[in-house]
GROMACS .gro file of C-alpha atoms in nm:
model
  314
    1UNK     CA    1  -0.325  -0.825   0.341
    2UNK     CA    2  -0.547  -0.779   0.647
    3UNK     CA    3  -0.735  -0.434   0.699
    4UNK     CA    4  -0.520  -0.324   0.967
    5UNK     CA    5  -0.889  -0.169   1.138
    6UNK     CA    6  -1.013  -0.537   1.144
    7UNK     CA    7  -0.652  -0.702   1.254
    8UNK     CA    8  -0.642  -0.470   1.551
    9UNK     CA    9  -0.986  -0.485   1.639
   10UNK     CA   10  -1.065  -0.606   2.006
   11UNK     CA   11  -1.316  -0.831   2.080
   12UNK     CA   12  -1.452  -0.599   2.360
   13UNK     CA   13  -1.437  -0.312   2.094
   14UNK     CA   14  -1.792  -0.347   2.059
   15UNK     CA   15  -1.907  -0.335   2.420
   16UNK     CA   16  -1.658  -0.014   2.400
   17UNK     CA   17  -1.890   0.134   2.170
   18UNK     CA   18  -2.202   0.054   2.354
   19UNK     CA   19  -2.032   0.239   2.663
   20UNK     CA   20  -1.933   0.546   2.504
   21UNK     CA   21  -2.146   0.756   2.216
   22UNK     CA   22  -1.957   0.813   1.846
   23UNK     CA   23  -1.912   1.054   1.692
   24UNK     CA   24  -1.744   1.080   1.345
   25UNK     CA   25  -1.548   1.431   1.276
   26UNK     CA   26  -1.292   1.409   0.994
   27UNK     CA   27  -0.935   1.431   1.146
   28UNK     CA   28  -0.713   1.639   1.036
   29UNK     CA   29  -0.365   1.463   1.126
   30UNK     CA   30  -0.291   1.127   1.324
   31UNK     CA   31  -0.052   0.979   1.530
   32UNK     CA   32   0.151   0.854   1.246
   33UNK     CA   33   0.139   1.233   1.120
   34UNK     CA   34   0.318   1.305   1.430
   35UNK     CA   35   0.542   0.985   1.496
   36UNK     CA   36   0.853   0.829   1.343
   37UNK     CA   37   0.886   0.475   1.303
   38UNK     CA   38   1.185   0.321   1.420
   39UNK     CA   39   1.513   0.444   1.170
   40UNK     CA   40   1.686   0.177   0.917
   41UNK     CA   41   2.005   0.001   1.102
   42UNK     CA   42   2.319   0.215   0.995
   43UNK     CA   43   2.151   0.512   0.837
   44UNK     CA   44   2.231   0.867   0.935
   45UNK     CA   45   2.170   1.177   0.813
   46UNK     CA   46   2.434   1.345   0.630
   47UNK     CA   47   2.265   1.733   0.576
   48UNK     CA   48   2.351   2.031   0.776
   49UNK     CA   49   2.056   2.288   0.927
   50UNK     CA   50   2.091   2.654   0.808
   51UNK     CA   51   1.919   2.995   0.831
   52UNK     CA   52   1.735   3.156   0.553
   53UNK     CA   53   1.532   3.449   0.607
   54UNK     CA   54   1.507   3.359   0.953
   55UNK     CA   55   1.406   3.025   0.904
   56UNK     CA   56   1.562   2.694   0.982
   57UNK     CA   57   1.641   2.480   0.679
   58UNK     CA   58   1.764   2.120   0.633
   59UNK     CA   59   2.002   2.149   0.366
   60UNK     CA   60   2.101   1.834   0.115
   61UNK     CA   61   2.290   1.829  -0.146
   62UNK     CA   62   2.460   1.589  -0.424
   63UNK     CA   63   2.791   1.454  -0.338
   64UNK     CA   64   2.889   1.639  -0.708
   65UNK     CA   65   2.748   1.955  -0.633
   66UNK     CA   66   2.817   2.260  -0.714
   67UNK     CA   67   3.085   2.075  -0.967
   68UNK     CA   68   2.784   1.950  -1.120
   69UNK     CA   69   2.444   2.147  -1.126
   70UNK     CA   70   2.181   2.013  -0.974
   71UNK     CA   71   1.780   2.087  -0.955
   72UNK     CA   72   1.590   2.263  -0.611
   73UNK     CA   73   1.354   2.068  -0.447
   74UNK     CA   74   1.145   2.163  -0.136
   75UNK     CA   75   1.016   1.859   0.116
   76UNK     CA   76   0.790   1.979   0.318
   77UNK     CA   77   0.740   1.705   0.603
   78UNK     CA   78   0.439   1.570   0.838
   79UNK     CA   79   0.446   1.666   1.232
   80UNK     CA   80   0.775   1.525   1.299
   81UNK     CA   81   0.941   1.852   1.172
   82UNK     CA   82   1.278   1.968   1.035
   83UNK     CA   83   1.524   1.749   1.324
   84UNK     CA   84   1.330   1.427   1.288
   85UNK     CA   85   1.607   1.182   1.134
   86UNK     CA   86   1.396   0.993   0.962
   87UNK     CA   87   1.280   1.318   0.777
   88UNK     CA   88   1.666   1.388   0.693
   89UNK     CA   89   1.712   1.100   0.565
   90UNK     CA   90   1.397   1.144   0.335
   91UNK     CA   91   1.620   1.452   0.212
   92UNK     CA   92   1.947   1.248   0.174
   93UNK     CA   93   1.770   1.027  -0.064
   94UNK     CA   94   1.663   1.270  -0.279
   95UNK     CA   95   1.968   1.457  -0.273
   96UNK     CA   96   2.132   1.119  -0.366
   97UNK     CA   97   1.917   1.149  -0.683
   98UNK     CA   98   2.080   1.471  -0.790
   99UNK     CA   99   1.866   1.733  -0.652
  100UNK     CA  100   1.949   2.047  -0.376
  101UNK     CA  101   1.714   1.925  -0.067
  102UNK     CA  102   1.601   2.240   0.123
  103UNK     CA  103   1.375   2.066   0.405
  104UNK     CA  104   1.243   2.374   0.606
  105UNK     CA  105   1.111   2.387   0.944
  106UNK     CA  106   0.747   2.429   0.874
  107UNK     CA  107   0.644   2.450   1.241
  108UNK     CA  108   0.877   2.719   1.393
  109UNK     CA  109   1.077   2.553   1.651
  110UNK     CA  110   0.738   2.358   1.780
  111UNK     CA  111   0.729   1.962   1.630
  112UNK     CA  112   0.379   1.811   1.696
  113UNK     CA  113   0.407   1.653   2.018
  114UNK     CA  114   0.496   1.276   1.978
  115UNK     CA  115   0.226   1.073   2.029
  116UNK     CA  116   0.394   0.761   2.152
  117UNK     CA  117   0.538   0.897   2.487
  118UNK     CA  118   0.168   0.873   2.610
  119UNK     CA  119   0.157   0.480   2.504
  120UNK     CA  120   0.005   0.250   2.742
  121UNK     CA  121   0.088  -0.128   2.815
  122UNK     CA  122  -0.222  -0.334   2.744
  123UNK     CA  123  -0.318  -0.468   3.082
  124UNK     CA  124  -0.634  -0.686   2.995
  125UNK     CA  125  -0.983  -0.615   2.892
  126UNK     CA  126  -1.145  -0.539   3.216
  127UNK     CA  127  -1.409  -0.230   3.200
  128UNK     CA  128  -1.165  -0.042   3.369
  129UNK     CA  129  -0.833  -0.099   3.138
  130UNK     CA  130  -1.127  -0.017   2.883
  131UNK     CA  131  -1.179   0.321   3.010
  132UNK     CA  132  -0.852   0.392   3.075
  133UNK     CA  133  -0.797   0.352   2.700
  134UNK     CA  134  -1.035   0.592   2.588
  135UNK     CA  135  -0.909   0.822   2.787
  136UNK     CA  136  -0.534   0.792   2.691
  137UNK     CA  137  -0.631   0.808   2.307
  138UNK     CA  138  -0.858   1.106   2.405
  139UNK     CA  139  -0.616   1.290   2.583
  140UNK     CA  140  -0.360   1.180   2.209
  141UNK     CA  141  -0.640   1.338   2.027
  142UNK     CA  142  -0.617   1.677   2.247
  143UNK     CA  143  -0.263   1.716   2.214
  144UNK     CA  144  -0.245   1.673   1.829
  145UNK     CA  145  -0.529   1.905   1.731
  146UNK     CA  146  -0.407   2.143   1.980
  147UNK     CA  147  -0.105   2.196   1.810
  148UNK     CA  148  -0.272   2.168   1.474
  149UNK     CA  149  -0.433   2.497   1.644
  150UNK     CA  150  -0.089   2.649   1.681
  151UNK     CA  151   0.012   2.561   1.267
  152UNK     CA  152  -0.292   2.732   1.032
  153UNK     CA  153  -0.240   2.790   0.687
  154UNK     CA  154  -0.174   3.168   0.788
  155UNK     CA  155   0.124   3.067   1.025
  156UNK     CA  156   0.286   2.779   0.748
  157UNK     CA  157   0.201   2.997   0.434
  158UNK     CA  158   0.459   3.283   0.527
  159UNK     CA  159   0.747   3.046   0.612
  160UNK     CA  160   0.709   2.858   0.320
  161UNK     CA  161   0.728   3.213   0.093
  162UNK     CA  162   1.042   3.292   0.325
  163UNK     CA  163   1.224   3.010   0.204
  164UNK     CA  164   1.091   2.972  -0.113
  165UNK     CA  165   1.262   3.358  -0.188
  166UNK     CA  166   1.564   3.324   0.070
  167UNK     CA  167   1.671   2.972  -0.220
  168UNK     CA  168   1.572   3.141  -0.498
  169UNK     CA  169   1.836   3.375  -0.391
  170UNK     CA  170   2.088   3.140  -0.196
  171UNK     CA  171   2.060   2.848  -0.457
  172UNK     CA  172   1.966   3.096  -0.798
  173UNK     CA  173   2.235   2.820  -0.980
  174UNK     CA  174   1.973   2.543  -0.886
  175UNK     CA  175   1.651   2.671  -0.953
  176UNK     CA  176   1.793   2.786  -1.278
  177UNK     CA  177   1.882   2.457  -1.381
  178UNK     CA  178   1.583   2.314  -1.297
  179UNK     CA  179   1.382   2.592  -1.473
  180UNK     CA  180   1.149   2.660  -1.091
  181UNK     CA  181   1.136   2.462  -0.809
  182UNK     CA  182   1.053   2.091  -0.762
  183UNK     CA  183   0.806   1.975  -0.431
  184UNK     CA  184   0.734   1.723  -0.242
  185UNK     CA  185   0.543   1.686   0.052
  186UNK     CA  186   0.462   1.405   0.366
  187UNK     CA  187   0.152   1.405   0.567
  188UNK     CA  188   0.085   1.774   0.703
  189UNK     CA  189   0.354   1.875   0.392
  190UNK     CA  190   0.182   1.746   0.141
  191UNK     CA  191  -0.109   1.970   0.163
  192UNK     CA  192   0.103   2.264   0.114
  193UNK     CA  193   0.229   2.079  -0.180
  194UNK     CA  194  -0.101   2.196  -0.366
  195UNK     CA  195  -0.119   2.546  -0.214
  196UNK     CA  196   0.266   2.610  -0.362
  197UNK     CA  197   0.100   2.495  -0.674
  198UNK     CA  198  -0.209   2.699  -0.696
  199UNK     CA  199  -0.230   3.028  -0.854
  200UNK     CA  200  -0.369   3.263  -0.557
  201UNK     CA  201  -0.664   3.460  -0.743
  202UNK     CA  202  -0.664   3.812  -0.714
  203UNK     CA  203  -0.892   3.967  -0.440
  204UNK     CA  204  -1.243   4.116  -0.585
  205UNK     CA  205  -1.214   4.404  -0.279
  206UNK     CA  206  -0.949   4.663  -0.265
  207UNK     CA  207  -0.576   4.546  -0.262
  208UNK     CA  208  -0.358   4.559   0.005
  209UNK     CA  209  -0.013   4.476  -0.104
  210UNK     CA  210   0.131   4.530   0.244
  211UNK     CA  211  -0.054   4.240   0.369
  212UNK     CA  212   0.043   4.033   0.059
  213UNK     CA  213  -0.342   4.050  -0.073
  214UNK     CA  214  -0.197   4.005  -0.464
  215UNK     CA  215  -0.272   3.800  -0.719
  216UNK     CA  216   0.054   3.516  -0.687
  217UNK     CA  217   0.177   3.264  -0.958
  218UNK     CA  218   0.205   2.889  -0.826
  219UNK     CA  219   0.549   2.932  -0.653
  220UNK     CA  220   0.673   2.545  -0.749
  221UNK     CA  221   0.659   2.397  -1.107
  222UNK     CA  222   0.590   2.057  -1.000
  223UNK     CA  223   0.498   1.877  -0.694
  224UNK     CA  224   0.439   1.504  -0.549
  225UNK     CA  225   0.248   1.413  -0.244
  226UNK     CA  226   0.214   1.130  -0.039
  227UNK     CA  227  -0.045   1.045   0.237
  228UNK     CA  228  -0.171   1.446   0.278
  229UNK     CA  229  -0.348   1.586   0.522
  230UNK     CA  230  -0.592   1.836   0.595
  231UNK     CA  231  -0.681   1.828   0.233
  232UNK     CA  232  -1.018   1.972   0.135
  233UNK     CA  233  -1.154   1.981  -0.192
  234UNK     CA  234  -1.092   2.378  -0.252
  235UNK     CA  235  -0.727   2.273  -0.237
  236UNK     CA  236  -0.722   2.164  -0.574
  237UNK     CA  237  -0.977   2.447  -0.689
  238UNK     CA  238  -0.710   2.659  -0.846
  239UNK     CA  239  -0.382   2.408  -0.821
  240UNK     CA  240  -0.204   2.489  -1.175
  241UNK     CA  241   0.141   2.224  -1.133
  242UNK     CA  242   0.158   1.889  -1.253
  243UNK     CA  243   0.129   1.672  -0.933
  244UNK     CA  244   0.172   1.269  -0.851
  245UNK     CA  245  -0.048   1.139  -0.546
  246UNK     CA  246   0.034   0.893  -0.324
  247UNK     CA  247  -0.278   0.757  -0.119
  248UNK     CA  248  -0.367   0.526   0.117
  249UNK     CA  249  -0.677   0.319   0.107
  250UNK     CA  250  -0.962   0.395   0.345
  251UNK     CA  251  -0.735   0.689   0.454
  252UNK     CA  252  -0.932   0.886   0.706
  253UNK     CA  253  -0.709   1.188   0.694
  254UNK     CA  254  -0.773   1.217   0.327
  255UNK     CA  255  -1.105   1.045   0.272
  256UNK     CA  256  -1.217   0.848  -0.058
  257UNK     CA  257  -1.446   1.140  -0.119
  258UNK     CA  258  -1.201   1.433  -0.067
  259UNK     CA  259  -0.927   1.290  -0.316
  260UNK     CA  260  -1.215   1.166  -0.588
  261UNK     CA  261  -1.332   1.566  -0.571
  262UNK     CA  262  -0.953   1.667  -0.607
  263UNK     CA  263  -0.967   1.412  -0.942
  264UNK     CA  264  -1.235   1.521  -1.076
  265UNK     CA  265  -1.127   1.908  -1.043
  266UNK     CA  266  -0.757   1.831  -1.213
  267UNK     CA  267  -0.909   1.615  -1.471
  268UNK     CA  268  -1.171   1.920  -1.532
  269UNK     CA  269  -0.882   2.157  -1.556
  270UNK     CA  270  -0.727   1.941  -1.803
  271UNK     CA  271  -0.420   1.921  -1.518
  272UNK     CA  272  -0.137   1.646  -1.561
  273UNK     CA  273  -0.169   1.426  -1.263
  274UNK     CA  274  -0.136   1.055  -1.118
  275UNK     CA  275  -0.323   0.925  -0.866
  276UNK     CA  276  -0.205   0.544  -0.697
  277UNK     CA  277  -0.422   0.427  -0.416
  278UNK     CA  278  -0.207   0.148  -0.215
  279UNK     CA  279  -0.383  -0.095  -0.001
  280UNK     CA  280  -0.302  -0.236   0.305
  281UNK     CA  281  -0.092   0.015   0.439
  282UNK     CA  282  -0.090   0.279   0.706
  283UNK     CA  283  -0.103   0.637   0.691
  284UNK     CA  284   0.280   0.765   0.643
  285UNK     CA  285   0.433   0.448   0.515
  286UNK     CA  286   0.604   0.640   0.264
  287UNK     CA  287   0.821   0.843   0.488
  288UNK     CA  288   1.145   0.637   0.568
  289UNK     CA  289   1.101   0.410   0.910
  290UNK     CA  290   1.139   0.040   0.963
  291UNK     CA  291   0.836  -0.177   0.860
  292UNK     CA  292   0.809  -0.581   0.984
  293UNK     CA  293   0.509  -0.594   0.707
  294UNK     CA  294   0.703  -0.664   0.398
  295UNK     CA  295   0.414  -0.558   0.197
  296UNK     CA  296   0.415  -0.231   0.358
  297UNK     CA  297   0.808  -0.232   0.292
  298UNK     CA  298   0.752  -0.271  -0.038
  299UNK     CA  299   0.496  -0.015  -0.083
  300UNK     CA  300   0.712   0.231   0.083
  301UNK     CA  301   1.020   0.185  -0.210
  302UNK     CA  302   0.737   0.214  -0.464
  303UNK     CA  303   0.587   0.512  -0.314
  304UNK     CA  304   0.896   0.669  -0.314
  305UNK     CA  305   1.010   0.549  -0.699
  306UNK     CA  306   0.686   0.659  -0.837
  307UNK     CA  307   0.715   1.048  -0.645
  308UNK     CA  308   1.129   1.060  -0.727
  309UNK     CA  309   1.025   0.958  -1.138
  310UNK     CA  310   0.751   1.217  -1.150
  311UNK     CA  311   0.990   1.494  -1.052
  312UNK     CA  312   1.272   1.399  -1.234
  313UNK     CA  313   1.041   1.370  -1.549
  314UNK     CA  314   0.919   1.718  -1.472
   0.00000   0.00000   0.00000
């Protein structure tokens, strides 16, 4: 399959580059962190959105259940947030597979702003259209790490231990089944997939318990990620779960070198993990959306098989 950098690459691309100096920051999140692709003909969501502790929570569960127990798993999702459909649907599935889904609402109300609405037809090559451009993928760039501004780990972090108590208590009959709680995480949510499963290490200063300054247990038992963001290499520094990875080739939101770090720490640690690298496909394939590539369709089914086995084997 073609590198999708070299299929789409202009001719004029390089006179582009001549015009305007590079730079080369690592991103944090993307447009397809923060965009749904087009939903599967006849699907529908079939959850329901609920309060615990305050927080909004997409809810789905096994058509058996409670007749038949059933594990807890968390899904945390990219940008797209809790009322995406194609998110829901993510849930369904795994709630099809015989676990509770509790999908919170990571962002608080605020979904990453969608990046398509500031598309632009392409009008020809001219210096001007060229320009123009630039300018609508800068202004893209703006609006996404703007609201990546809004959602730190210190704003996502508290939610997630909201919800993570609020089921323990709602769904005690599902967590107890499953002996913990199951994880996995898209995009933006996948990174939180490895601070749920990292052991917090107690502070060297005084402790203030108020603040939540403690020394805390990994808060999931197992977790599966695919296409993460915002990963940095301290992220797997103290991670103490089992966890599956699903990466992207030449995936500039989690870079070669980042994810070869995170192996070597897990292998160091002597931590269970897989790690599948699929090529030719874009950043958030694995979340469900309509694909024309059937190679990328294919991936997708596989991405999901290989994160639905490794929780149902944990």
């Amino acid at each position: 399959m073609a590198d999708p950098n070299i299929a789409t690459k202009a001719p004029e691309s390089d006179v582009q580059e001549e015009l305007t100096p590079q730079t080369s920051p690592s991103p944090v999140a993307g447009e397809h962190c923060v965009t749904d692709r087009p939903l599967p003909s006849g699907r529908a969501a079939t959850g329901e959105i609920i309060d615990i502790n305050g927080v909004k929570v997409y809810i789905s569960k096994p058509s058996d259940y409670p007749h038949a127990p059933a594990r807890l798993l968390l899904l945390l999702t990219g940008g797209t947030g809790l009322k995406s459909v194609n998110n829901q649907i993510q849930a369904d599935k795994y709630a099809s597979e015989g676990f509770l889904v509790a999908m919170p609402d990571l962002f608080d109300g605020d979904a990453a702003p969608n990046a398509s609405i500031l598309e632009e037809e392409d009008t020809g090559s001219s210096l001007l259209d060229m320009v123009r451009m630039r300018a609508v993928e800068a202004t893209k760039s703006f609006m996404i790490d703007m609201w990546m501004a809004r959602h730190t780990e210190e704003k996502i972090l508290p939610i997630l231990h909201k919800v993570v108590d609020g089921c323990k208590e709602k769904f005690a009959d599902a967590v107890q089944h499953g002996d913990g709680i199951y994880a996995v995480g898209y995009c933006i949510g996948g990174r939180y997939i490895l601070l749920l499963g990292s052991e917090t290490p107690a502070p060297t200063g005084p402790v203030d318990e108020e603040a939540g300054a403690v020394r805390r247990a990994p808060l999931i038992k197992v977790g599966a990620l695919a296409h993460a963001a915002s990963v940095n290499p301290d992220d797997f520094k103290n991670l103490k779960v089992p966890v599956s990875l699903v990466c992207v080739e030449n995936d500039p939101l989690f870079p070669d070198d980042v994810r070869t770090l995170g192996e070597d720490a897990m292998a160091s640690a002597n931590l269970e993990h897989e790690v599948k690298v699929y090529p030719g496909v874009p950043h958030g394939f694995a979340v469900v959306g309509q694909y024309d590539d059937e190679g990328i369709k294919e991936a997708q089914e596989t991405a999901y098989d290989q994160m639905l086995r490794w929780v149902k084997e944990h």
